[in-house]
Tab-separated table of C-alpha atoms in Angstrom:
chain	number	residue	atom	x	y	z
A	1	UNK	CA	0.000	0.000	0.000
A	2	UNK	CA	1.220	3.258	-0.721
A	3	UNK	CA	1.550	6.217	1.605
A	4	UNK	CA	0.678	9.480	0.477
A	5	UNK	CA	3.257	12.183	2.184
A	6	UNK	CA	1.236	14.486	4.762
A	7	UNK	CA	-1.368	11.875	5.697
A	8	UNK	CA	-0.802	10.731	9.229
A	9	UNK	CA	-3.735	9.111	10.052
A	10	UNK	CA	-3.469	6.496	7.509
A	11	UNK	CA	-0.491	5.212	9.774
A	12	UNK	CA	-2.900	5.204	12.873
A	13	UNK	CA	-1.745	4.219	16.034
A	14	UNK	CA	1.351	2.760	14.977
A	15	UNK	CA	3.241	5.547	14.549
A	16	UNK	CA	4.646	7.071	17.806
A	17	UNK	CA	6.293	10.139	18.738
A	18	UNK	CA	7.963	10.471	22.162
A	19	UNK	CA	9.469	13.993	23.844
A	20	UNK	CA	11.471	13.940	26.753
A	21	UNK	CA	9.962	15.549	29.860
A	22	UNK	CA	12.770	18.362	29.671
A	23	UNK	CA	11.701	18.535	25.979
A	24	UNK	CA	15.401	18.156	24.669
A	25	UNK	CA	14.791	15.263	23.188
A	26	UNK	CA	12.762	13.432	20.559
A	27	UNK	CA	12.115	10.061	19.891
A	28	UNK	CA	10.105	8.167	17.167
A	29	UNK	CA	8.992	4.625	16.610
A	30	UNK	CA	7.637	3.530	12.708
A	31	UNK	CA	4.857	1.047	12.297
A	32	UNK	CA	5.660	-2.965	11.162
A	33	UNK	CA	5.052	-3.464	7.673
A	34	UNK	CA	4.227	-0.153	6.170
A	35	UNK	CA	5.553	2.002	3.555
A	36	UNK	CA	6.847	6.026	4.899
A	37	UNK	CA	8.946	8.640	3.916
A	38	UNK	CA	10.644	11.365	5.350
A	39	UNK	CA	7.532	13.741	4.605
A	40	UNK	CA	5.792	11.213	6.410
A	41	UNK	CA	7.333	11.495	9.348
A	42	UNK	CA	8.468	15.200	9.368
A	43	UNK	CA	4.757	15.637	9.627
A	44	UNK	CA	3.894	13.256	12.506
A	45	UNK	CA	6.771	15.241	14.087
A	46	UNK	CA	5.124	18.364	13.425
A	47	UNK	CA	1.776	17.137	14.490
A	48	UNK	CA	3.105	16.508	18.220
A	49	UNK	CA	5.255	19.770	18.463
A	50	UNK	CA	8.681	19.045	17.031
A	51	UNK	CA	10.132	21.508	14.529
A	52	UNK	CA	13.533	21.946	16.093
A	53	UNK	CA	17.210	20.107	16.073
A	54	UNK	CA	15.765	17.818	13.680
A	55	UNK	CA	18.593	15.155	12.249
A	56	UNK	CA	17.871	13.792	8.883
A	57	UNK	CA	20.651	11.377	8.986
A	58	UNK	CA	18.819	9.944	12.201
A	59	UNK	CA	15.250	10.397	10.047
A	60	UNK	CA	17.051	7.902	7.520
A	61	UNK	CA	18.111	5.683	9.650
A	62	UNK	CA	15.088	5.032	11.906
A	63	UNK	CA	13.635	4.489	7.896
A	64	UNK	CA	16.137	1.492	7.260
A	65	UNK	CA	16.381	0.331	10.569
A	66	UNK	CA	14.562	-2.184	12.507
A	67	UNK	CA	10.693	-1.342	13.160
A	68	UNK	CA	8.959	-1.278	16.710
A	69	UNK	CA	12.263	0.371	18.050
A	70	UNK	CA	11.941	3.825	19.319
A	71	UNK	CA	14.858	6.126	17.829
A	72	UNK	CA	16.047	9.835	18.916
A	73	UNK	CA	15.934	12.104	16.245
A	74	UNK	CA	15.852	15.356	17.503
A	75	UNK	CA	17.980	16.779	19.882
A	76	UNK	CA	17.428	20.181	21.956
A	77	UNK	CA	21.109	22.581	21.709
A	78	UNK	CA	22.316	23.861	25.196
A	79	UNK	CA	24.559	27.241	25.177
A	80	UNK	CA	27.686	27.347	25.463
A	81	UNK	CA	28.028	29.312	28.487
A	82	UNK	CA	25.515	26.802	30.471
A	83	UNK	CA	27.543	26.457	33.477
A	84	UNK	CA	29.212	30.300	33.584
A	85	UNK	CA	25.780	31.525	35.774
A	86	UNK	CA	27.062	29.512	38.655
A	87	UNK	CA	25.303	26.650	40.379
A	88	UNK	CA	21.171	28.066	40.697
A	89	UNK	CA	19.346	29.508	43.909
A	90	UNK	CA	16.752	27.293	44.670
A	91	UNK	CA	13.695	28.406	47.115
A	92	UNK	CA	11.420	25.756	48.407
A	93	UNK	CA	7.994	27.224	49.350
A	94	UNK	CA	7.184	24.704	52.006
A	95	UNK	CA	10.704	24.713	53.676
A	96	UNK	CA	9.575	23.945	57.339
A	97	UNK	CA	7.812	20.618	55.918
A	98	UNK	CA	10.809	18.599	56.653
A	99	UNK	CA	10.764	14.883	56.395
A	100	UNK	CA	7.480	11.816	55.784
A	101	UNK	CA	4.416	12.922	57.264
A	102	UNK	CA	2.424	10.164	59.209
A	103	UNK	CA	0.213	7.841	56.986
A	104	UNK	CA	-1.393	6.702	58.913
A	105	UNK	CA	-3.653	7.926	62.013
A	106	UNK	CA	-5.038	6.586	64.815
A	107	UNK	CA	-8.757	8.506	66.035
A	108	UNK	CA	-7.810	8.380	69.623
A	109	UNK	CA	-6.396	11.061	72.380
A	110	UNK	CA	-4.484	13.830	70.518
A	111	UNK	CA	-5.815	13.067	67.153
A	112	UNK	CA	-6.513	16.658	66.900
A	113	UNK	CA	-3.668	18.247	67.497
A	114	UNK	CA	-1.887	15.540	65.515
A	115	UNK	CA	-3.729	16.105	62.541
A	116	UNK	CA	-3.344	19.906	62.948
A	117	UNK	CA	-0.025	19.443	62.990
A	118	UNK	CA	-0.365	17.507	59.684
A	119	UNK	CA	-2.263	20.604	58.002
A	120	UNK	CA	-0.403	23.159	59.112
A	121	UNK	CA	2.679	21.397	56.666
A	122	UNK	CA	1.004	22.804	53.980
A	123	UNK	CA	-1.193	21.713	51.181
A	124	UNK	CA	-1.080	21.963	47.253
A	125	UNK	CA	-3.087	20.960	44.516
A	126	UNK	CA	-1.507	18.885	41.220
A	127	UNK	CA	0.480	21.530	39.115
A	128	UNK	CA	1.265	23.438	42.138
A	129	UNK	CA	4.833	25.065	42.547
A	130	UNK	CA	6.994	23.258	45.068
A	131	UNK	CA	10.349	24.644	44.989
A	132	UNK	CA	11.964	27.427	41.997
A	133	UNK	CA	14.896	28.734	40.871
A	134	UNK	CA	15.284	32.256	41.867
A	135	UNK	CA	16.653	34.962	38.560
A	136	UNK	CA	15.507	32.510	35.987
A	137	UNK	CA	16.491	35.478	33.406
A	138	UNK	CA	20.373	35.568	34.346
A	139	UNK	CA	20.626	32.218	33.054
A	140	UNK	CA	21.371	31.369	29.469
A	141	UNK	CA	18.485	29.847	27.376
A	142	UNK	CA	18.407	26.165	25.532
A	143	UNK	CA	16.665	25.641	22.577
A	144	UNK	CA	13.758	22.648	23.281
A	145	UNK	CA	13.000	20.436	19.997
A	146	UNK	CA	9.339	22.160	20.184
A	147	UNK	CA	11.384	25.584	19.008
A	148	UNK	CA	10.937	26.962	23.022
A	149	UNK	CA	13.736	28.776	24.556
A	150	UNK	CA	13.989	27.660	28.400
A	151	UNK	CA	16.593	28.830	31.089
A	152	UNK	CA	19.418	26.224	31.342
A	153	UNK	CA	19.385	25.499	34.627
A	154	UNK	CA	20.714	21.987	36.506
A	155	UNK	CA	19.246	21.712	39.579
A	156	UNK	CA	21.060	20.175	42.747
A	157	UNK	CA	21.425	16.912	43.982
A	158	UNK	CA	20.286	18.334	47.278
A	159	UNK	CA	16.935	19.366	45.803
A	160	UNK	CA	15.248	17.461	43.326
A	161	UNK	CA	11.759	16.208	42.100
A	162	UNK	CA	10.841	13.236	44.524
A	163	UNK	CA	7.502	11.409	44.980
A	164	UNK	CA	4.611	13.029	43.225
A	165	UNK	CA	6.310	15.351	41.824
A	166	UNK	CA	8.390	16.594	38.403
A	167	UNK	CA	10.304	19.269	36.994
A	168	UNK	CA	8.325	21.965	35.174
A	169	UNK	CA	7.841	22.229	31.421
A	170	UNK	CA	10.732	24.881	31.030
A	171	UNK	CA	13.092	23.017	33.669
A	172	UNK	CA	13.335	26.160	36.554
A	173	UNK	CA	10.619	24.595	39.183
A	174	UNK	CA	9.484	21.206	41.015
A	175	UNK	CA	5.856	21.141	40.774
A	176	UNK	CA	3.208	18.873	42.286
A	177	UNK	CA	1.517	15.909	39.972
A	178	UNK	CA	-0.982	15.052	42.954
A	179	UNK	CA	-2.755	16.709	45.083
A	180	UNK	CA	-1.741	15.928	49.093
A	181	UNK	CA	0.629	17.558	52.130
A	182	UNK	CA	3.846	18.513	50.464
A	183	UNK	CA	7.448	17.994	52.459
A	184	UNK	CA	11.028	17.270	52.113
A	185	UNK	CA	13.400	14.633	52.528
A	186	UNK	CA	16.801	12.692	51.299
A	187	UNK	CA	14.679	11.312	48.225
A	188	UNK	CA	14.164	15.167	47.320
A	189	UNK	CA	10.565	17.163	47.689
A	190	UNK	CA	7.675	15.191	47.445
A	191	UNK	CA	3.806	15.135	48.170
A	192	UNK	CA	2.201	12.976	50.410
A	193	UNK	CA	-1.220	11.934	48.175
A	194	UNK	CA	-3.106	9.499	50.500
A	195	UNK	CA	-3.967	9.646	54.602
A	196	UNK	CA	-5.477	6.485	56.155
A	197	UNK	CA	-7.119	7.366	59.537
A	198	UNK	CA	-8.269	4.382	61.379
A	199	UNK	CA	-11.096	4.728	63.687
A	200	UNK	CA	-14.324	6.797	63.430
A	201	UNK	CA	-14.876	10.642	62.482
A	202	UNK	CA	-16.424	11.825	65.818
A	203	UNK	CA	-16.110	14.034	68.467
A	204	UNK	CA	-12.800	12.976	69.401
A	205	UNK	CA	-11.837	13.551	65.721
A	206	UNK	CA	-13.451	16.849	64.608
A	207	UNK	CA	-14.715	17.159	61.297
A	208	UNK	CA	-11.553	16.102	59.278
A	209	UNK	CA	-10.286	17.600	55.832
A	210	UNK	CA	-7.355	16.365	53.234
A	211	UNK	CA	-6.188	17.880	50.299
A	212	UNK	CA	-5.578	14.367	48.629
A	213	UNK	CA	-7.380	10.749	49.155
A	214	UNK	CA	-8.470	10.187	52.353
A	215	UNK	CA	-9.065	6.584	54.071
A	216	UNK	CA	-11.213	5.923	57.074
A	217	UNK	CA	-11.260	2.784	58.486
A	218	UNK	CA	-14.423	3.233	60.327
A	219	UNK	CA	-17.586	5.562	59.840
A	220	UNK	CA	-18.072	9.116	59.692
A	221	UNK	CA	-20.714	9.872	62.528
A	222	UNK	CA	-23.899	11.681	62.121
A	223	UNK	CA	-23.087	15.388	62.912
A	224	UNK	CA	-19.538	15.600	61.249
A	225	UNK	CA	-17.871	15.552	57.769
A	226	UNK	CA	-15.168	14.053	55.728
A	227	UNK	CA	-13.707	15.790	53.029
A	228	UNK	CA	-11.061	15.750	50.352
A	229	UNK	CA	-9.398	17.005	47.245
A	230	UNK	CA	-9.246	13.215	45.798
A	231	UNK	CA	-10.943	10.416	46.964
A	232	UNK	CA	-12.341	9.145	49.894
A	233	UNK	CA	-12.756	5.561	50.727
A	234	UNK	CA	-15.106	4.656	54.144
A	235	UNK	CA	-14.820	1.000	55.226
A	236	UNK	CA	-17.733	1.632	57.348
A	237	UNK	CA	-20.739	3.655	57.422
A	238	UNK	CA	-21.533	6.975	56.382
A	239	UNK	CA	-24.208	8.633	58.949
A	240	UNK	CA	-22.616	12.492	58.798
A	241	UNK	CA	-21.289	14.517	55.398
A	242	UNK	CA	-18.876	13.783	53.193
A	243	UNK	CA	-17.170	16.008	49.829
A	244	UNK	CA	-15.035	14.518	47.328
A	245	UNK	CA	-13.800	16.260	44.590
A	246	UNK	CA	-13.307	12.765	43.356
A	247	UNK	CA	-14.696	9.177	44.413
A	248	UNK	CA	-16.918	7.999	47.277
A	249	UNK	CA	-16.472	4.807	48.064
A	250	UNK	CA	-18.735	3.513	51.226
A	251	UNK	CA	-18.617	-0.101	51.904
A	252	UNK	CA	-21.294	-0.008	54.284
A	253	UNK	CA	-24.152	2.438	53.662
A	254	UNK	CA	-25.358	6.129	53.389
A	255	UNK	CA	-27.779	7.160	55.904
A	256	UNK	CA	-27.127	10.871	56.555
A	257	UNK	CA	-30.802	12.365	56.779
A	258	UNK	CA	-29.912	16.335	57.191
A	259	UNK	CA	-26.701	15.624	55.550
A	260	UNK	CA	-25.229	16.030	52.023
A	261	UNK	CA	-22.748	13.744	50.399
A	262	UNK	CA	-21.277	15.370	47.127
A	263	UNK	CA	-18.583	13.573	44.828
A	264	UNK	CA	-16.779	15.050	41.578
A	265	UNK	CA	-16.579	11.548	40.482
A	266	UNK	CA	-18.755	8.823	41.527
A	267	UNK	CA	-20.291	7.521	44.605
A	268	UNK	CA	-20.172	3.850	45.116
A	269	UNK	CA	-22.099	2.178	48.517
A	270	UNK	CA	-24.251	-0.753	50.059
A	271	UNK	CA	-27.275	1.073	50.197
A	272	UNK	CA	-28.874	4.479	50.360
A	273	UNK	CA	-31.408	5.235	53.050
A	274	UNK	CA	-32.728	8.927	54.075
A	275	UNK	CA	-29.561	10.641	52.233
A	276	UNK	CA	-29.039	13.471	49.851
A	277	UNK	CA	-26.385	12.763	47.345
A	278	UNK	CA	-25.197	14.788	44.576
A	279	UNK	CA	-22.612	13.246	42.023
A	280	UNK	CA	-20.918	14.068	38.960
A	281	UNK	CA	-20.063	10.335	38.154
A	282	UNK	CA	-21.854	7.470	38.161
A	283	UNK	CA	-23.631	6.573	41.317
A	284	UNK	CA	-23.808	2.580	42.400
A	285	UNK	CA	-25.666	0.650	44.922
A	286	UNK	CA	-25.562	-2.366	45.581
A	287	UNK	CA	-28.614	-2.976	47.412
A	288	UNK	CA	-31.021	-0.518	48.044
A	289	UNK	CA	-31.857	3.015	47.810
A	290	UNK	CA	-34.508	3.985	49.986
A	291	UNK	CA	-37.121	7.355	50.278
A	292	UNK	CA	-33.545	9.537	49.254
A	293	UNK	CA	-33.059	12.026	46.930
A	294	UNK	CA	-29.792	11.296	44.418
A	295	UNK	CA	-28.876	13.627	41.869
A	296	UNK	CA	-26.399	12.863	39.100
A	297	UNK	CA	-24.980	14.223	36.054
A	298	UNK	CA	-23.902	10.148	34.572
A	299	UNK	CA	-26.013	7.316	35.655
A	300	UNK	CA	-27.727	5.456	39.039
A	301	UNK	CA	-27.254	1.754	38.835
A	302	UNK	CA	-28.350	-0.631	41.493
A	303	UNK	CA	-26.251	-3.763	40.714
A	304	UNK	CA	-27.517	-6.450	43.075
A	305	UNK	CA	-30.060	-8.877	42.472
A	306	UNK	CA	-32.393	-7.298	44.715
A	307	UNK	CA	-31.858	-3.748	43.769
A	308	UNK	CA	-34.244	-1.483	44.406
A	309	UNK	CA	-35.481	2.028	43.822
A	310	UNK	CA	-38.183	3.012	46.176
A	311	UNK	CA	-39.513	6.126	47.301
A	312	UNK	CA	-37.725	9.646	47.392
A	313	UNK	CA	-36.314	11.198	43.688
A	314	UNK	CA	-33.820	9.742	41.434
A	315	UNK	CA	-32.165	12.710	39.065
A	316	UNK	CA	-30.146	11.073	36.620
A	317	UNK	CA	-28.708	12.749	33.450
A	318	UNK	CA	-28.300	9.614	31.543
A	319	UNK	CA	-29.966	7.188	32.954
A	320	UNK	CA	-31.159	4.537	35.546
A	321	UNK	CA	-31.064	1.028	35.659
A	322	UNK	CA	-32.494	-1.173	38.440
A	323	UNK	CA	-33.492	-4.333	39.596
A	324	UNK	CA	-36.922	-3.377	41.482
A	325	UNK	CA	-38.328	0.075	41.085
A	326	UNK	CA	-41.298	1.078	43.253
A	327	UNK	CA	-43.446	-0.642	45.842
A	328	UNK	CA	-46.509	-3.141	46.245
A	329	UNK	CA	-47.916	-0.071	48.359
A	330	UNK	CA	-47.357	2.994	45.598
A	331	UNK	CA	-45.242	4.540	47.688
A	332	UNK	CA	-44.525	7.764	45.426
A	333	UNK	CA	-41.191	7.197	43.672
A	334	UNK	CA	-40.206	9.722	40.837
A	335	UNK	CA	-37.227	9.178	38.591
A	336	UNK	CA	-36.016	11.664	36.036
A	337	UNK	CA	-33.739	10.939	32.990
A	338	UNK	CA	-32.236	12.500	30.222
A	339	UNK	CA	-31.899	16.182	31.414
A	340	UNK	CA	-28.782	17.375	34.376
A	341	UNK	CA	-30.055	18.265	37.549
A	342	UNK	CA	-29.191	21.708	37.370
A	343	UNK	CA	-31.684	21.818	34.509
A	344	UNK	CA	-34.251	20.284	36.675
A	345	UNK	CA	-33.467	22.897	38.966
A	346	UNK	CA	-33.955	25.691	36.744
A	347	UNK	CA	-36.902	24.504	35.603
A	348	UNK	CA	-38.537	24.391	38.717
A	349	UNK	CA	-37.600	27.428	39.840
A	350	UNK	CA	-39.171	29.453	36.742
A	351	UNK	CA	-41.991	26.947	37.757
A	352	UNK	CA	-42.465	28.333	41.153
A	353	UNK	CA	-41.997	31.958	40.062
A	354	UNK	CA	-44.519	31.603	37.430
A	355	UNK	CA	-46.842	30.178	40.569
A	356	UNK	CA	-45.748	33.533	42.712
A	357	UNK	CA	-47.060	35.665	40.054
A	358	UNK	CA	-50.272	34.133	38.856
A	359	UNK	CA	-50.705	33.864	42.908
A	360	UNK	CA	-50.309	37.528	43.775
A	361	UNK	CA	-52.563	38.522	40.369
A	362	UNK	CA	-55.307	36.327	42.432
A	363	UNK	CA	-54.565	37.509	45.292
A	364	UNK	CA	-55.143	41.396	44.011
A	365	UNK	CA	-58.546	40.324	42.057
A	366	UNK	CA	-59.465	38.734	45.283
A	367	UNK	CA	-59.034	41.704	48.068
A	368	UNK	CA	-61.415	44.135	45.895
A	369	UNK	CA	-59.381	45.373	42.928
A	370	UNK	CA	-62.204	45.972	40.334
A	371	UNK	CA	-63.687	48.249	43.476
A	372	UNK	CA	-60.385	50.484	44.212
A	373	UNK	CA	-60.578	50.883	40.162
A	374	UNK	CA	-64.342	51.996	40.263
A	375	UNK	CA	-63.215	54.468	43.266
A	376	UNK	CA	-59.984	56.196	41.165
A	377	UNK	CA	-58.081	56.821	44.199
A	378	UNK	CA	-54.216	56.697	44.577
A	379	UNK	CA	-54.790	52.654	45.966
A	380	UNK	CA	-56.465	52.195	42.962
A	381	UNK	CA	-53.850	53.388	40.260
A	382	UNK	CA	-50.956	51.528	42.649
A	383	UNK	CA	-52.908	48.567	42.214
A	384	UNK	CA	-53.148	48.589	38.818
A	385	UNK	CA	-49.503	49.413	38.318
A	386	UNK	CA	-48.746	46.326	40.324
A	387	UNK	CA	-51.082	44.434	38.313
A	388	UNK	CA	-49.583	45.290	34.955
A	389	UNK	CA	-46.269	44.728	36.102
A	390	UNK	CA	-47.006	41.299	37.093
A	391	UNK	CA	-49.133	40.629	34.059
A	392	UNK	CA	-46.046	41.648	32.023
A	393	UNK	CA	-43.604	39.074	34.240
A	394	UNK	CA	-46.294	36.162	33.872
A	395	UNK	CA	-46.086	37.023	30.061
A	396	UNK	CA	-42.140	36.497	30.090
A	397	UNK	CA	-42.373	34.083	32.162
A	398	UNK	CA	-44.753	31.788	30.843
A	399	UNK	CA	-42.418	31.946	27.222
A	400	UNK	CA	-39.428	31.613	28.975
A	401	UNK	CA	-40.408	28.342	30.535
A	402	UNK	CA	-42.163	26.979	27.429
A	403	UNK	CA	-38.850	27.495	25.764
A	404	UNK	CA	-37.517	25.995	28.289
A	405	UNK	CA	-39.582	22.973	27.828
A	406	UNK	CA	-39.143	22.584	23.735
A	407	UNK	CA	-35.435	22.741	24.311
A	408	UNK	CA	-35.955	19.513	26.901
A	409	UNK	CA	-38.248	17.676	24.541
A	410	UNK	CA	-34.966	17.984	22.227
A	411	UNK	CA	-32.666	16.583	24.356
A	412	UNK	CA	-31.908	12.795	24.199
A	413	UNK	CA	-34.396	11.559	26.852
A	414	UNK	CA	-31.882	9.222	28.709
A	415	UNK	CA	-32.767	5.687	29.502
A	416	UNK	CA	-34.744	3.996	31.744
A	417	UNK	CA	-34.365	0.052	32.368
A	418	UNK	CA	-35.856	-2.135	35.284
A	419	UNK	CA	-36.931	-5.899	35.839
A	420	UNK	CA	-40.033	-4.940	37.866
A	421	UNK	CA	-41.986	-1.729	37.998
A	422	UNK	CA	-44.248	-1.705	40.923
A	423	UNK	CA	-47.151	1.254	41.599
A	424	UNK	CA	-46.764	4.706	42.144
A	425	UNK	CA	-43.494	5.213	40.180
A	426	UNK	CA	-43.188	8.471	37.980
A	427	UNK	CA	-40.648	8.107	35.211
A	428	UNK	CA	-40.027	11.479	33.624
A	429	UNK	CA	-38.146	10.824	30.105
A	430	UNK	CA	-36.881	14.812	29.305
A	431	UNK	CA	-40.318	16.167	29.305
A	432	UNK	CA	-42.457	12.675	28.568
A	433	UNK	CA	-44.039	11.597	31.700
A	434	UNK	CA	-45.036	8.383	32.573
A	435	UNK	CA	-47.213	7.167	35.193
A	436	UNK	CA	-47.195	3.378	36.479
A	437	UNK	CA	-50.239	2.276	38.617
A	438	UNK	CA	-49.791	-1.485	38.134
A	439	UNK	CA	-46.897	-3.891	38.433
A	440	UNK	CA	-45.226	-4.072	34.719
A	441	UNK	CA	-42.363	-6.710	34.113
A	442	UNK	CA	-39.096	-5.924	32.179
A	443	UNK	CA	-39.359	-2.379	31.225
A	444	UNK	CA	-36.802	-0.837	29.078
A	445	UNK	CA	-36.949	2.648	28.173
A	446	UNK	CA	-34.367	4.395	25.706
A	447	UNK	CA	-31.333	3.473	24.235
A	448	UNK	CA	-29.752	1.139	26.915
A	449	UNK	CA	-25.680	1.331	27.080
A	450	UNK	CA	-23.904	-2.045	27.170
A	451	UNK	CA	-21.002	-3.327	28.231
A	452	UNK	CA	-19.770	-3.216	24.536
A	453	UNK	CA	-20.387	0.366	23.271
């Protein structure tokens, strides 16, 4: 087959192109079997960035050469003069964070001062500056193989990326690649990512947060909250609050009535009982979820044989899937696909402002307005200000919410899928809304993802 110069993507996947971290270097690797040329690959060069210290003697011989071999063929040019600047003045921003923080934690006596001990280290976030070298400019610049000049800097032995952590793109800074407590020891500066705390989050504990994953080997008590910048992983039960900015991972269940538990990506538990939960990701129970309201932007999916749905609301942007939904007894049980809760949200609030307005227009017709016009006093013209005005907002009102309403008939409606529908289930499909007042066997509702799309 013949390659036609310029077209990358006939090569696909085969073709690789690797750059160094520090960008000084280039590295390419040619499919089995297939026809290129130099074109060929001075354009899948191109496509990832590299336009500089290109060699075409190395381009030639990664051509000839064995395939599935990785070859450097571009090489970044330091200055002469690298080394005249003098060895580089290097500030750590977190220099009193000296040595491993604990791992681990025990929730007993002193936990609380232990822990703020722990905080007061520090924190960063991934990306964050750990330590920099101080007068980048006096420092002569390299040339990277994406054409970027960069100060040619070496940093010390003494100071050097450690765990969780690299060099910055243009080589003058160690920056954070995980969130967590950052600190410094004889493998260089690092971040500590992951605290395991092992007992319950109670009053001996305080409401505990982390800015990286967070373990408890125990529950989180009614009354008190558990939060962190990653995930957070509770071997027990969760009766209090708990914010992830990623995963939620309960092994026992969620029963938090007067609580909220709010995850960035995905909640995962036994059952859900009483609760408020708000997710990004994909929320999974195993069991049960029971008279609570769950509100995701993904999917619900209750994965046991017995799962159930039943009372409460179910908000799910693309869909729910469940073993059992509803009851024998039509206990109410409402679950809404296909739209994001905030939409839901906004929706019903131009629903209950629309409500306001048609109530105080009532409420004017009812305390004697047509007799205050009849009189022509001052009460009379205020009133029929007021009425006008709120005859104009239940105009714009009403159109912006029927608007509102043909832009969610033209969403996808989500999906809907269940082995058993009992009575008094509401399934809301965008704005189709069905009502089930009698048991109905294998109902499946919208397009249905499986395992293999």
């Amino acid at each position: 087959m013949t390659i036609q110069p310029g077209r990358l993507s006939i090569l696909g996947d085969a073709l690789k192109v690797s750059v160094s971290e520090d960008r000084m270097s280039a590295f390419i690797r040619l499919p089995h079997d297939r026809d290129v040329t130099m074109q060929d690959l001075r354009d899948g060069l191109l496509s990832e960035g590299v336009k500089a210290g290109i060699s075409p003697v190395a381009l030639r011989g990664a051509i000839t050469g064995p395939r599935g071999v990785f070859y450097q063929i571009a090489w970044g040019k330091k200055p002469a003069s690298a080394g005249e600047a003098g060895a580089p003045v290097v500030m750590c921003k977190f220099p009193d964070s000296q040595g491993p923080p604990a791992g681990i934690m025990e929730a007993a006596p002193g936990f609380r001062k232990a822990w703020k001990q722990l905080r007061d280290r520090g924190a960063v976030s991934a990306g964050d500056v750990l330590a920099f070298v101080r007068n980048v400019d006096k420092y002569p610049k390299a040339l990277t193989v994406t054409g970027d000049q960069v100060a040619c800097v070496e940093f010390l032995a003494s100071i050097k990326p450690g765990k969780n952590a690299k060099l910055s793109r243009d080589g003058t800074a160690i920056i954070s690649t995980r969130p967590g407590i950052p600190y410094q020891d004889a493998d260089g500066v690092c971040v500590m990512d992951h605290v395991e705390v092992i007992g319950d989050v109670d009053s001996a504990t305080g409401d505990i947060s982390f800015p990286g994953d967070l373990s408890i080997k125990g529950d989180v008590q009614a009354g008190f909250r558990a939060s962190a910048t990653g995930d957070i992983l509770i071997s027990g039960n969760l009766w209090g609050s708990a914010t992830a900015r990623g995963r939620i991972v309960v092994s026992g269940g969620v029963n938090a009535p007067g609580e909220v538990v709010e995850s960035g990506g995905g909640v995962t538990c036994r059952f859900c009982e009483n609760s408020l939960v708000r997710s990004a990701g994909v929320v999974t129970v195993i069991e049960a979820v029971i008279h609570s309201v769950v509100e995701t932007d993904a999917s619900l999916e209750t994965v046991g044989e017995k799962g159930k749905i039943v009372g409460g609301l179910v908000r799910a942007a693309k869909g729910v899937s469940a073993t059992i939904a509803g009851t024998p007894m039509g206990i109410p049980t409402v679950i809404e696909v296909g739209v994001s809760p905030k939409m839901r949200h906004e929706q019903a609030r131009m629903e209950r402002e629309l409500e306001k307005v048609r109530a105080d227009l009532e409420e004017a017709e009812r305390t004697g307005g047509k007799r205050l016009q009849a009189e022509g006093n001052y009460d009379a013209l205020r009133l029929l200000r007021m009425r006008r005005l709120w005859e104009d907002q239940e105009a714009l009102l009403t159109r912006r919410l029927e608007s509102f309403n043909e832009t969610l008939s033209r969403l996808p409606k989500g999906y809907f899928e269940a082995r058993h529908v009992l009575p008094g289930v509401r399934l809301v499909m965008g704005a189709d809304v069905m009502e089930f007042t009698s048991p109905i066997d294998r109902v499946s509702k919208g397009a249905v993802p499986r395992e293999a799309d």
